[in-house]
Each structure stands twice: as structure tokens, then as C-alpha cells.
GROMACS .gro file of C-alpha atoms in nm:
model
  383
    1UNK     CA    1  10.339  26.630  -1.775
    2UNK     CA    2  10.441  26.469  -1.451
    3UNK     CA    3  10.744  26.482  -1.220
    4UNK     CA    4  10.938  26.143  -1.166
    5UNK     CA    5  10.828  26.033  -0.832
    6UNK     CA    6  11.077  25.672  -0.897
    7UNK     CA    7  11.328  25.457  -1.003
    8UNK     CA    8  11.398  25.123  -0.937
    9UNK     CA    9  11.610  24.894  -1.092
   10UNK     CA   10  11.624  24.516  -1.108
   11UNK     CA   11  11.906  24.247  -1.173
   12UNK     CA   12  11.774  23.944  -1.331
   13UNK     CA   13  11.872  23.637  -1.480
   14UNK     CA   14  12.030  23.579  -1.657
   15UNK     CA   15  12.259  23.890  -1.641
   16UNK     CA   16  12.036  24.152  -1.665
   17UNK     CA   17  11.937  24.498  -1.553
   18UNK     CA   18  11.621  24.659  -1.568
   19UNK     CA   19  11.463  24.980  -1.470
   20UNK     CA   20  11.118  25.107  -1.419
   21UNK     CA   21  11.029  25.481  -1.359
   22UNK     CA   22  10.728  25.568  -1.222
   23UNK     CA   23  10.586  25.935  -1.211
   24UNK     CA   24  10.400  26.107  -0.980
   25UNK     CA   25  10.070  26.049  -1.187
   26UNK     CA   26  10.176  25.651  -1.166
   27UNK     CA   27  10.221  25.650  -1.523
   28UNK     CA   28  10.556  25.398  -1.585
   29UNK     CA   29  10.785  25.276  -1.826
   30UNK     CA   30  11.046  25.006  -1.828
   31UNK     CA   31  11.382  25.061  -1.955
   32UNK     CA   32  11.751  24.790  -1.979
   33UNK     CA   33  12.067  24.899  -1.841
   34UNK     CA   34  12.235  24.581  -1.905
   35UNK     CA   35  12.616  24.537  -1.881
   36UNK     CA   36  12.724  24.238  -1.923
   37UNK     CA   37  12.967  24.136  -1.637
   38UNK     CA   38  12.953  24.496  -1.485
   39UNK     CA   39  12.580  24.516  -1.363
   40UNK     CA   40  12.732  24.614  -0.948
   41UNK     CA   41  12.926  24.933  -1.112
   42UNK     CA   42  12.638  25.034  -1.346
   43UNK     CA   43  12.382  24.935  -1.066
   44UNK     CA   44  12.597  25.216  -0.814
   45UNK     CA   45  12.587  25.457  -1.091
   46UNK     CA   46  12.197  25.453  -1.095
   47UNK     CA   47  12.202  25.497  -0.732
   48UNK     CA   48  12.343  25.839  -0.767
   49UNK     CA   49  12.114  25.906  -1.083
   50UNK     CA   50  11.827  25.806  -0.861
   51UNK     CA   51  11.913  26.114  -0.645
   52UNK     CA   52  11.997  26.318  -0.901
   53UNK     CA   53  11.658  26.267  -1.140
   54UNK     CA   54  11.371  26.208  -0.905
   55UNK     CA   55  11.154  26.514  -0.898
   56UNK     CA   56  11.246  26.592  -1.243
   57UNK     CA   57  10.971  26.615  -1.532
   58UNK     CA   58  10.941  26.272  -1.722
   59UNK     CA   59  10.831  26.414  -2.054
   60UNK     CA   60  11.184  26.631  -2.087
   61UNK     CA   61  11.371  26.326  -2.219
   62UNK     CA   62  11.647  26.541  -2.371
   63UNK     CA   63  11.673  26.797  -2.072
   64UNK     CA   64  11.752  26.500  -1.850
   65UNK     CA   65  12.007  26.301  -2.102
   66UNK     CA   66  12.203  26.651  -2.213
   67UNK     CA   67  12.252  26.654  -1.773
   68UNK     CA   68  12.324  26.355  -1.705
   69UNK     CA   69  12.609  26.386  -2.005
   70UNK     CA   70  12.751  26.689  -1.988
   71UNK     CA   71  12.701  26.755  -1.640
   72UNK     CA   72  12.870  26.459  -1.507
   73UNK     CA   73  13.179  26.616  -1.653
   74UNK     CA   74  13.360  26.287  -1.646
   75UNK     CA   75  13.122  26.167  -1.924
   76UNK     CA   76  13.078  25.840  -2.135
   77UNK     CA   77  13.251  25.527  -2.094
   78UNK     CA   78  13.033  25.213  -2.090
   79UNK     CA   79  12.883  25.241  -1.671
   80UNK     CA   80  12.766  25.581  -1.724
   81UNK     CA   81  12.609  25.538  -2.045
   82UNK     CA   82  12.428  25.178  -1.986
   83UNK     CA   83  12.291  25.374  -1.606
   84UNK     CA   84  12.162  25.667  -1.867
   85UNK     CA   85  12.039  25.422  -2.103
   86UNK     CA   86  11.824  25.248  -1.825
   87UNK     CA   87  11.683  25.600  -1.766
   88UNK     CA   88  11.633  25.718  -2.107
   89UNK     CA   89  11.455  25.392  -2.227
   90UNK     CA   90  11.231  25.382  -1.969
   91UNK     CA   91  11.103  25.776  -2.012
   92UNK     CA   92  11.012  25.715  -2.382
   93UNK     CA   93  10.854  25.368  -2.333
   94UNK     CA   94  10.676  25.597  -1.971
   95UNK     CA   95  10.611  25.919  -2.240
   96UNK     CA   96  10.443  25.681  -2.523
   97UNK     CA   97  10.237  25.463  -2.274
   98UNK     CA   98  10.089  25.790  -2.118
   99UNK     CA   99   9.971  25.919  -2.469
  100UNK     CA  100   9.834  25.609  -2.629
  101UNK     CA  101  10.133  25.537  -2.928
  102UNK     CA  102  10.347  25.305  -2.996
  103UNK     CA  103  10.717  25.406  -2.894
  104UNK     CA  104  10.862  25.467  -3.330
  105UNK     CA  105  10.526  25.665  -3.362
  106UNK     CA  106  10.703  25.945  -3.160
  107UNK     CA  107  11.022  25.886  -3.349
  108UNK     CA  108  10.846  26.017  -3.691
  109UNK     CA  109  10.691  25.669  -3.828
  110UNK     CA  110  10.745  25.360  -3.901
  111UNK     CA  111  10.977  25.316  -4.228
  112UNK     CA  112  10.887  24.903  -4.290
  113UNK     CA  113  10.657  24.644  -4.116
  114UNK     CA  114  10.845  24.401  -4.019
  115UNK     CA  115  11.242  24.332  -3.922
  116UNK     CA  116  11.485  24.157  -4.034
  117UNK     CA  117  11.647  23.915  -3.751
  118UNK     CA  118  11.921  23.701  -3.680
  119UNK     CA  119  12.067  23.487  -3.385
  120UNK     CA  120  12.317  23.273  -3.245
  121UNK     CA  121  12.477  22.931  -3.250
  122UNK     CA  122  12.791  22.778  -3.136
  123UNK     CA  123  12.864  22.942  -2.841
  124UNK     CA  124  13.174  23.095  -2.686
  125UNK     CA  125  13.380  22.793  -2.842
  126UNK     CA  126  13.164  22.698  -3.161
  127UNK     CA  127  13.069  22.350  -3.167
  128UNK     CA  128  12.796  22.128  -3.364
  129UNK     CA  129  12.726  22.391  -3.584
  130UNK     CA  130  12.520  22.201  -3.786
  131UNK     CA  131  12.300  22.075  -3.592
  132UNK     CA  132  12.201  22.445  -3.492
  133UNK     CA  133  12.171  22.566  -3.777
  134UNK     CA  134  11.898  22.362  -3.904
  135UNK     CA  135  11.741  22.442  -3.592
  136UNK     CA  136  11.746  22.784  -3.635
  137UNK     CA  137  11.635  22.736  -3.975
  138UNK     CA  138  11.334  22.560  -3.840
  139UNK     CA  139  11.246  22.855  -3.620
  140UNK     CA  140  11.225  23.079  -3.886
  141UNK     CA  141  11.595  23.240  -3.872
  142UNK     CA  142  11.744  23.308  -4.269
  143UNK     CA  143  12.077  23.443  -4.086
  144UNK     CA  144  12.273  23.370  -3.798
  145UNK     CA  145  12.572  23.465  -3.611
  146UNK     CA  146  12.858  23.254  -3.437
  147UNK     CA  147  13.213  23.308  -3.316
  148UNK     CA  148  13.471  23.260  -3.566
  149UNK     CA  149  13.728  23.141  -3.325
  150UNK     CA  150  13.800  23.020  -3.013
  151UNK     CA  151  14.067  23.138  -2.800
  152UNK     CA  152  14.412  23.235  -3.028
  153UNK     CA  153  14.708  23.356  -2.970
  154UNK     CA  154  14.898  23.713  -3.122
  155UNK     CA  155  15.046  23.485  -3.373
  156UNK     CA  156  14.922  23.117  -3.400
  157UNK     CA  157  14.951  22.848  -3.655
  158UNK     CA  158  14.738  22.890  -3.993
  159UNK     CA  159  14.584  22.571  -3.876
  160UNK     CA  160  14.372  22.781  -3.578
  161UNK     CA  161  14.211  22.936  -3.841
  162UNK     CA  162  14.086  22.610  -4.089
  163UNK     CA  163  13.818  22.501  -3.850
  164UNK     CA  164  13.630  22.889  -3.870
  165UNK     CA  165  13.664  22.838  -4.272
  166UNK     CA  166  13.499  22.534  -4.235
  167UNK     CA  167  13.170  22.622  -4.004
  168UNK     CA  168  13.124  22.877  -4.231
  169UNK     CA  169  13.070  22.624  -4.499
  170UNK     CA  170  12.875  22.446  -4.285
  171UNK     CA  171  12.638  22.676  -4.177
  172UNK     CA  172  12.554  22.777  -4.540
  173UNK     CA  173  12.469  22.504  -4.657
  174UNK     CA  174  12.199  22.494  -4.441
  175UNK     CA  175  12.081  22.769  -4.647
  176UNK     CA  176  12.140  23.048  -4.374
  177UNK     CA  177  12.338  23.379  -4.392
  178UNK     CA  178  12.621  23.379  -4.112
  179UNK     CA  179  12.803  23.658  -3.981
  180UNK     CA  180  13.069  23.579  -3.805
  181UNK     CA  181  13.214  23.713  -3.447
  182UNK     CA  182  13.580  23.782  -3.452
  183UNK     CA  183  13.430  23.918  -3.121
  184UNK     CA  184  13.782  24.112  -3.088
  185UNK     CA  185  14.006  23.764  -2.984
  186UNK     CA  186  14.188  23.786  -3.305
  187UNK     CA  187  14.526  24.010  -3.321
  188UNK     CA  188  14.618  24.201  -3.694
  189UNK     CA  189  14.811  23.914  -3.803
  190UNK     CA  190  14.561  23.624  -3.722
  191UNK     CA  191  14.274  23.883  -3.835
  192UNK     CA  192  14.368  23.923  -4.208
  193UNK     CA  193  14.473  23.580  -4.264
  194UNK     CA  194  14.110  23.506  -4.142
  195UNK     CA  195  13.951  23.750  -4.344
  196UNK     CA  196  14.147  23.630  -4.678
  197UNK     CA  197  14.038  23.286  -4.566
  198UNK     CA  198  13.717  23.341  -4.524
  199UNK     CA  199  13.638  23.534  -4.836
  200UNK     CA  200  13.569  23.308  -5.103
  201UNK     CA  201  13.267  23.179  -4.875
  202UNK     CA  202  13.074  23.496  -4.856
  203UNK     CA  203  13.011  23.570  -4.535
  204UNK     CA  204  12.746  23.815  -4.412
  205UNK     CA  205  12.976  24.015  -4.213
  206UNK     CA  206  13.280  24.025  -3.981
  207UNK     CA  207  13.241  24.198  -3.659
  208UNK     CA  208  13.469  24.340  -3.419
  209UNK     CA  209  13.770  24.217  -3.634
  210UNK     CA  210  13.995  24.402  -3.382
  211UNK     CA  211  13.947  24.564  -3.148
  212UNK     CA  212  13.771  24.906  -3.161
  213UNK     CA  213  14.094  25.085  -3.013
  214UNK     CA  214  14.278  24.984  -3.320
  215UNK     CA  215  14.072  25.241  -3.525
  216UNK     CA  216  14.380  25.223  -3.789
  217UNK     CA  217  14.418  24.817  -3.793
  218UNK     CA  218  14.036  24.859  -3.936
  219UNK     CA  219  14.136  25.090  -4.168
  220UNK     CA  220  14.393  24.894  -4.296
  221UNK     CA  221  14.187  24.573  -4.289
  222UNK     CA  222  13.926  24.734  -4.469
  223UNK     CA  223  14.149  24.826  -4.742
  224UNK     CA  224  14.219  24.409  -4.791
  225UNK     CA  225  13.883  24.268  -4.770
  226UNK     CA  226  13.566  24.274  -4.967
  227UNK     CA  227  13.383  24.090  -4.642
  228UNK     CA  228  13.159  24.397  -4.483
  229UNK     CA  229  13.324  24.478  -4.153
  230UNK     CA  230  13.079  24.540  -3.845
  231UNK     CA  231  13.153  24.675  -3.509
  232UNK     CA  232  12.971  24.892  -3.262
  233UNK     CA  233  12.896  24.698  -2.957
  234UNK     CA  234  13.200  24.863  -2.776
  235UNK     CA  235  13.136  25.234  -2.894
  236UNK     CA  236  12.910  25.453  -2.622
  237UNK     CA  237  12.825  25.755  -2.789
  238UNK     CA  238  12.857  25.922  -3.120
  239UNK     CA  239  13.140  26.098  -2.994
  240UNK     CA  240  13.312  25.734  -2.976
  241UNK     CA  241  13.149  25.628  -3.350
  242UNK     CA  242  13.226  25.927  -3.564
  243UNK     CA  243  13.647  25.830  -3.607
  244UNK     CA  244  13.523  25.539  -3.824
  245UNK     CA  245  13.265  25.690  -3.978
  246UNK     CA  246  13.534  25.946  -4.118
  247UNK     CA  247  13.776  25.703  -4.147
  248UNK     CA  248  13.525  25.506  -4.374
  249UNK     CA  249  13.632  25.213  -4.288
  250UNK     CA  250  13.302  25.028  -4.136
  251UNK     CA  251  12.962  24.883  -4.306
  252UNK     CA  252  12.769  24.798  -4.030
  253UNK     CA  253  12.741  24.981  -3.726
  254UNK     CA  254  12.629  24.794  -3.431
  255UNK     CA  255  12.597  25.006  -3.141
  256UNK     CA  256  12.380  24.853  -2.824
  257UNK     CA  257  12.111  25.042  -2.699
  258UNK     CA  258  12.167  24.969  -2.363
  259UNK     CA  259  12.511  25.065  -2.371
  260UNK     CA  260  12.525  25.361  -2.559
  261UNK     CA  261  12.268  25.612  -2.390
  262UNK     CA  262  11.976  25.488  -2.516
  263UNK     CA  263  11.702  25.537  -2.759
  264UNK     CA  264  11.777  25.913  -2.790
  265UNK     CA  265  12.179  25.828  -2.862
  266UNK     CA  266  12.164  25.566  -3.075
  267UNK     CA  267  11.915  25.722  -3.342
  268UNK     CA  268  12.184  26.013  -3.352
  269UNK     CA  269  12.405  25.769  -3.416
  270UNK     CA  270  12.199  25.573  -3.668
  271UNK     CA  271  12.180  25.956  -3.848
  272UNK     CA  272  12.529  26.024  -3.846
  273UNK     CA  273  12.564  25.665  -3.999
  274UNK     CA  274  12.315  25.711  -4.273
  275UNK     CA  275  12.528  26.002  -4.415
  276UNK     CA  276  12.762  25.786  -4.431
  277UNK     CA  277  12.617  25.519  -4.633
  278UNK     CA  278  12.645  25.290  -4.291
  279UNK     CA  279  12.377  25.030  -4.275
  280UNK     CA  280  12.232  25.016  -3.880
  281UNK     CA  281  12.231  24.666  -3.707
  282UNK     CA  282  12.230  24.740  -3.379
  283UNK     CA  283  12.415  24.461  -3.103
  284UNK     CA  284  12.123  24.300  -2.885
  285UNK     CA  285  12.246  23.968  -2.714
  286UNK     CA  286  12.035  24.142  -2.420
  287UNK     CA  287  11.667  24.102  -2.241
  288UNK     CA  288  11.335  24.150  -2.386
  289UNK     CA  289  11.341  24.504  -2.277
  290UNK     CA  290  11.661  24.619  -2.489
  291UNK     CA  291  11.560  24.365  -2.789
  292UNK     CA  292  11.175  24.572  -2.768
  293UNK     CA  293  11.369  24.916  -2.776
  294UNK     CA  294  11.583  24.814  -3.064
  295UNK     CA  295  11.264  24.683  -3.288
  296UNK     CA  296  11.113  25.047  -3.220
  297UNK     CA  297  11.427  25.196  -3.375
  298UNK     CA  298  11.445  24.997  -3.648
  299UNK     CA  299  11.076  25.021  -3.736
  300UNK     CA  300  11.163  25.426  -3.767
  301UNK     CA  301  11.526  25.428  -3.906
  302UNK     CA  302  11.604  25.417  -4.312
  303UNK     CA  303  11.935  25.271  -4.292
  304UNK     CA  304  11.844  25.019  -4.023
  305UNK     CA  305  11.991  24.621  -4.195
  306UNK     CA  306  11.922  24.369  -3.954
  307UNK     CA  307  11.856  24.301  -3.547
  308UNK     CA  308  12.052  24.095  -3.339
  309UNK     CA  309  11.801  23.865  -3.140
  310UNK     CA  310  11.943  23.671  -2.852
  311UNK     CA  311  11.671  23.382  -2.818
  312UNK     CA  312  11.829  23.062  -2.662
  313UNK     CA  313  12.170  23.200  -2.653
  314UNK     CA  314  12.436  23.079  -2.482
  315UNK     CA  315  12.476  23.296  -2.201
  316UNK     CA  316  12.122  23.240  -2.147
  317UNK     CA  317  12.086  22.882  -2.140
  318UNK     CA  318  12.424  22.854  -1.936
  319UNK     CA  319  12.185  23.047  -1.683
  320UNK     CA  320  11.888  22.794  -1.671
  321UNK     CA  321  11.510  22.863  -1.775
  322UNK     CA  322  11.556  23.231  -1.824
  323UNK     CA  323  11.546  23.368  -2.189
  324UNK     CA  324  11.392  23.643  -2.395
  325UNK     CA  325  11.042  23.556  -2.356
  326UNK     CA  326  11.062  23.532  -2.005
  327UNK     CA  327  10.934  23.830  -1.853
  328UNK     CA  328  10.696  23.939  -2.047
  329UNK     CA  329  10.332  23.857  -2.093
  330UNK     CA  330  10.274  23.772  -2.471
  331UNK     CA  331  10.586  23.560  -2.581
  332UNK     CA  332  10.424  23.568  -2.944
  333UNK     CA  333  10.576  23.870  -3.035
  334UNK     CA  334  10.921  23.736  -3.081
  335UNK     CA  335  10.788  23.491  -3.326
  336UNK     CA  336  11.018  23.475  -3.627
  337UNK     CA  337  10.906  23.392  -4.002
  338UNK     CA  338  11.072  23.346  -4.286
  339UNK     CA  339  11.368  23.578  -4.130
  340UNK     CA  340  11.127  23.845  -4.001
  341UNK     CA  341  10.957  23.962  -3.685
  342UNK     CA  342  10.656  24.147  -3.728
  343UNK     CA  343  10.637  24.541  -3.582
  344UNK     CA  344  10.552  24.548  -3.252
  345UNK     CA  345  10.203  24.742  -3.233
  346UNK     CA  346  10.143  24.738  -2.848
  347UNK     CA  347  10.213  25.145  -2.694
  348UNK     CA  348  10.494  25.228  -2.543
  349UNK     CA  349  10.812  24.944  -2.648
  350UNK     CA  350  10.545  24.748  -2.733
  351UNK     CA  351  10.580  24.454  -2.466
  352UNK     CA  352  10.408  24.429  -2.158
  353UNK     CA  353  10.648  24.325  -1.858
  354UNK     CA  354  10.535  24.076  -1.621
  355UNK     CA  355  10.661  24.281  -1.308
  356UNK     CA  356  10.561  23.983  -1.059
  357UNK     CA  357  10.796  23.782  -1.204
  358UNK     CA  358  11.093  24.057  -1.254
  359UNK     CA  359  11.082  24.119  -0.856
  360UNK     CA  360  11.064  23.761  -0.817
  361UNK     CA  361  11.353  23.678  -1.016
  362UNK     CA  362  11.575  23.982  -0.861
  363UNK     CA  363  11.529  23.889  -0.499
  364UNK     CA  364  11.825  23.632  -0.543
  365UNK     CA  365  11.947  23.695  -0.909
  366UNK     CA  366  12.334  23.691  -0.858
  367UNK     CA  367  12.535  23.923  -1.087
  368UNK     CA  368  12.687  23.777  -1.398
  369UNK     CA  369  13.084  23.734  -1.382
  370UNK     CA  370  13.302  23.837  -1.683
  371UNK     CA  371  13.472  23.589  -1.875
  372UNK     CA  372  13.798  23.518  -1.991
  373UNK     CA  373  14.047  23.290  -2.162
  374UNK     CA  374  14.396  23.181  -2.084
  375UNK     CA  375  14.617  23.060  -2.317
  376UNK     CA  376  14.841  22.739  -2.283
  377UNK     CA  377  15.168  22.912  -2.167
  378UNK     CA  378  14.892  23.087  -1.868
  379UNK     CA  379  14.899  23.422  -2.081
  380UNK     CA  380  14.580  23.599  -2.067
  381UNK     CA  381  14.388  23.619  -2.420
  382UNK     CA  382  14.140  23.812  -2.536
  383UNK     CA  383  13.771  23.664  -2.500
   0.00000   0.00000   0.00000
């Protein structure tokens, strides 16, 4: 047992947020509050955690996260659940480094050996599809995932939609799986057309079809497609996940660790899922740290499908030389084979963090803007 003597967080590139505790026995752990385009609010709310946690024990994991929740009063919401997430990653990778285990060790065992990955292509507004996707293929990657659309409009021509069809095609015949990112741009009427369109080709999933406010457009889509329908990435608790999980009218969840509250909220989630006959792949476009934390959940979780792995994507290249296996010492354990990254076997998360670098980096990392589109008559769309 020790008392937490501090935490420090650091904004990297190339729009990320990291924590590290330290307790009063220097034992450490590292932890991701990443939120992409929002790292100033989140950043403010773990200022006022900082105050409120310091001096508390390290090894009471739940005793901090049921306070932080339920004592904030206004509770959940993406800012105060990435700021806990940051926290509560970083005391289980701190709690499993002190005793000697890897991090899914604590979480009851390891359930496979290896996990199943994917990535991206195509960026924000897909383009030479091919071309990535042999790449990809040549890395290792059996699956990808790419945007479905660019920008479109409430109610656009049926022609919008022929191009998505046909990078679909594309892609598999490359011989990889693609899900594909309606990444909440489409509106209902676009949305099923798309999904009708698109399911003769087989598809590995649709995510974020709609948006998740439109709990009963998903419902109804659901009801008009044989395509598995994913979402997740914009759900922060199970408080937020269990209307769809009643509603039955999701496959895949894909909540984000660092979003969500953390290792100890998303394996309630992935629980609550499992009863459902909901497959677990949780949303990781994030940094090494969040990608490490996901891998120890899936190593430990039965219903657990497939991890999002953001290596070379777009968001990251747009920023330069700063990817997934940058801050970290041994790069080799995001090497993917034949689909698969091994377990990670190392204690804690299982990475070691090059600190010199991270406090490098954040002296002058600027904070990541949102993004946006705008439509031709200068309406706003959805991005």
C-alpha cells in the first residue's frame, strides 16, 4: 500500500494526453486521457482531480473511481470520464508494476494469446485505397477500417454513395476484411440506402451508422440490414451503453478506454455486453498507452472480437514523426502477423514508456483542434 504522492499529465503529439502517478513509495504507472480535440477541458478537469486524489491510497482503484463518479454529482459526459480514465489506467498499470504481474493477470487471466487487430486507410476523405491496402496487407493486417464517406448532405444524390460501394470492393480484393466508418456523417435517409448498398459486398461491420443520440434510427436500421452494426466510441459509461444493449440493436460494442472511465468501466461494460451476446472491439485510434490498456482487456475478456490499432493513421501522420511506437522503448511489441499481435507479457500494461522523450515532446506539443466539414451551400455537416 502507498498513498499517491503525484500526478502529472502530459500533452503530446500528436494529440495526446498522458498521465503518470507516482506514490509515495515512487512506485508509478502511466495511464491516457486522450480526447481528441478537447485535451485543454479534460487537461483542467485533472487539475481539480489532482487536488482532489493526491494523498489518497493507490491500491483502492475502485474507492477512488466510485468518488470521482458519484461524488462529482454532475457525472459522466466525455471530459470527466477521459480525466478519470487517465487516473484509473495509470493506478492498475502503478498496482501491477508494484507486485510483479502483468496488468490482465489481476483481471482473472488471460482468455487467448494473441489479438486480433485491425487499422486504417483512406483517411478523413478516402482516397487510393488500394494502394493501402496492400500495404497493410504487407504489414501483417487481415482487416482494416476506412471511412465510408466523405462529407454528405441530410439528403444527397444516390450517386454520393457509389464511390463507398466501390472501395469496399476494392479493398477486398486485396484479400482484407474492411469495416467501414459511417463515423456518424450520414443522416437516416443517406444511412440505409448505404447499408442496402453495401450489403451484397459483405462488409465486416458498419460503425456509428448514426449517430448514438438516435438510439431508435439504430433500432430501426438494425431491423433492415444483415451488415453487423458497431458503435461505442461516443458512449462514456455503462449507464450511456445499456439503452442499446436492451434495445438489441448493436453487434459490436466499441467503447474507448480512454474515454469511458477506464480499465475498471469498460470491463463492466464488456460484462454487461457479453450477456448480451455483444462481441467487444473496443475504439483505439489513440497512443501507445490506451492501445497497451486495451490489449490487457482483451487478453482477459471472453467476448472481446477485434482491436482497433491506430499505426500510421491519419491524424498521426498529418502530425509529423509521431506514431504509436513512439514513446515507448521496445517498438516490437506492436508487431502484427498474420492479423495478430502477440500478448503483451511485460508487468504492468506491458510497455515501458520512454519518459525522456514524453517531457520532451510536451514542452511545446500544441493541442489538437477539432475538425469539421462544410457543405457547398456553407451549412455545417457532420464530420
Amino acid at each position: 500500500m502507498g498513498k499517491i504522492k503525484t500526478i502529472e499529465y502530459f500533452r503530446v503529439l500528436p494529440r495526446w494526453l498522458f498521465v503518470k502517478i507516482t506514490d509515495e513509495h515512487d512506485n508509478y504507472g502511466w495511464g491516457e486521457a486522450t480526447l481528441e480535440g478537447h485535451s485543454q477541458a479534460v487537461e483542467g478537469c485533472l487539475d481539480a482531480m489532482i487536488q482532489r486524489f493526491v494523498g489518497y491510497e493507490a491500491d483502492n482503484i475502485e474507492y477512488l473511481w466510485q468518488t470521482a463518479h458519484r461524488h462529482s454529482f454532475y457525472r459522466g459526459g466525455p471530459v470527466l470520464m477521459s480525466a478519470l480514465a487517465g487516473i484509473d489506467i495509470a493506478l492498475w498499470d502503478l498496482l501491477s508494476r508494484r507486485l510483479g504481474l502483468p496488468l490482465h493477470v489481476l483481471l482473472g487471466g488471460a482468455v487467448r494469446n494473441k489479438i486480433k487487430v485491425y487499422s486504417w486507410i483512406g483517411g478523413d476523405r478516402p482516397r487510393d485505397v488500394e494502394a493501402a491496402a496492400k500495404e497493410r496487407y504487407a504489414q501483417g493486417f487481415r482487416a482494416i477500417k476506412m471511412n465510408a464517406t466523405e462529407d454528405i448532405d441530410w439528403l444527397d444524390s444516390p450517386k454520393a454513395l457509389e464511390t463507398s460501394v466501390e472501395r469496399c470492393k476494392i479493398v477486398k480484393a486485396v484479400g482484407l476484411d474492411v469495416g467501414l466508418d459511417f463515423h456518424g456523417r450520414l443522416h437516416k435517409p443517406m444511412a440505409k440506402r448505404l447499408a442496402k448498398a453495401l450489403e451484397p459486398h459483405q462488409p465486416l461491420f458498419i460503425e456509428e451508422p448514426l449517430l448514438s443520440e438516435h438510439y431508435e434510427g439504430i433500432k430501426q436500421l438494425s431491423q433492415l440490414t444483415t451488415i453487423p452494426i458497431a458503435l461505442g466510441e461516443r458512449l462514456y459509461s455503462r449507464w450511456d451503453v445499456k439503452r442499446f444493449l436492451h434495445d438489441t440493436s448493436i453487434d459490436i460494442l466499441q467503447p474507448d478506454i480512454s474515454h469511458c472511465g477506464g480499465i475498471s468501466e469498460i470491463r463492466r461494460i464488456a460484462s454487461m455486453a457479453e450477456a448480451y451476446d455483444v462481441a467487444l472491439a473496443p475504439h483505439c485510434p489513440l497512443g501507445p498507452i490506451a492501445l497497451a490498456a486495451c490489449m490487457q482487456v482483451a487478453m482477459c475478456t471472453p467476448n472481446f472480437a477485434i482491436q482497433e490499432m491506430g499505426l500510421t493513421i491519419h491524424y498521426n501522420t498529418e502530425a509529423g514523426a509521431y506514431d504509436i511506437k513512439n514513446y515507448i522503448k521496445d517498438q516490437s511489441v506492436w508487431d502484427v502477423k498474420e492479423g495478430y499481435v502477440e500478448g503483451l507479457k511485460g508487468v504492468g500494461l506491458g510497455i515501458e514508456v520512454d519518459e525522456e522523450e514524453v517531457r520532451k515532446v510536451a514542452r511545446t506539443a500544441n493541442a489538437w483542434a477539432p475538425k469539421g466539414f462544410v457543405g457547398p451551400d456553407g451549412s455545417i455537416r457532420e464530420w
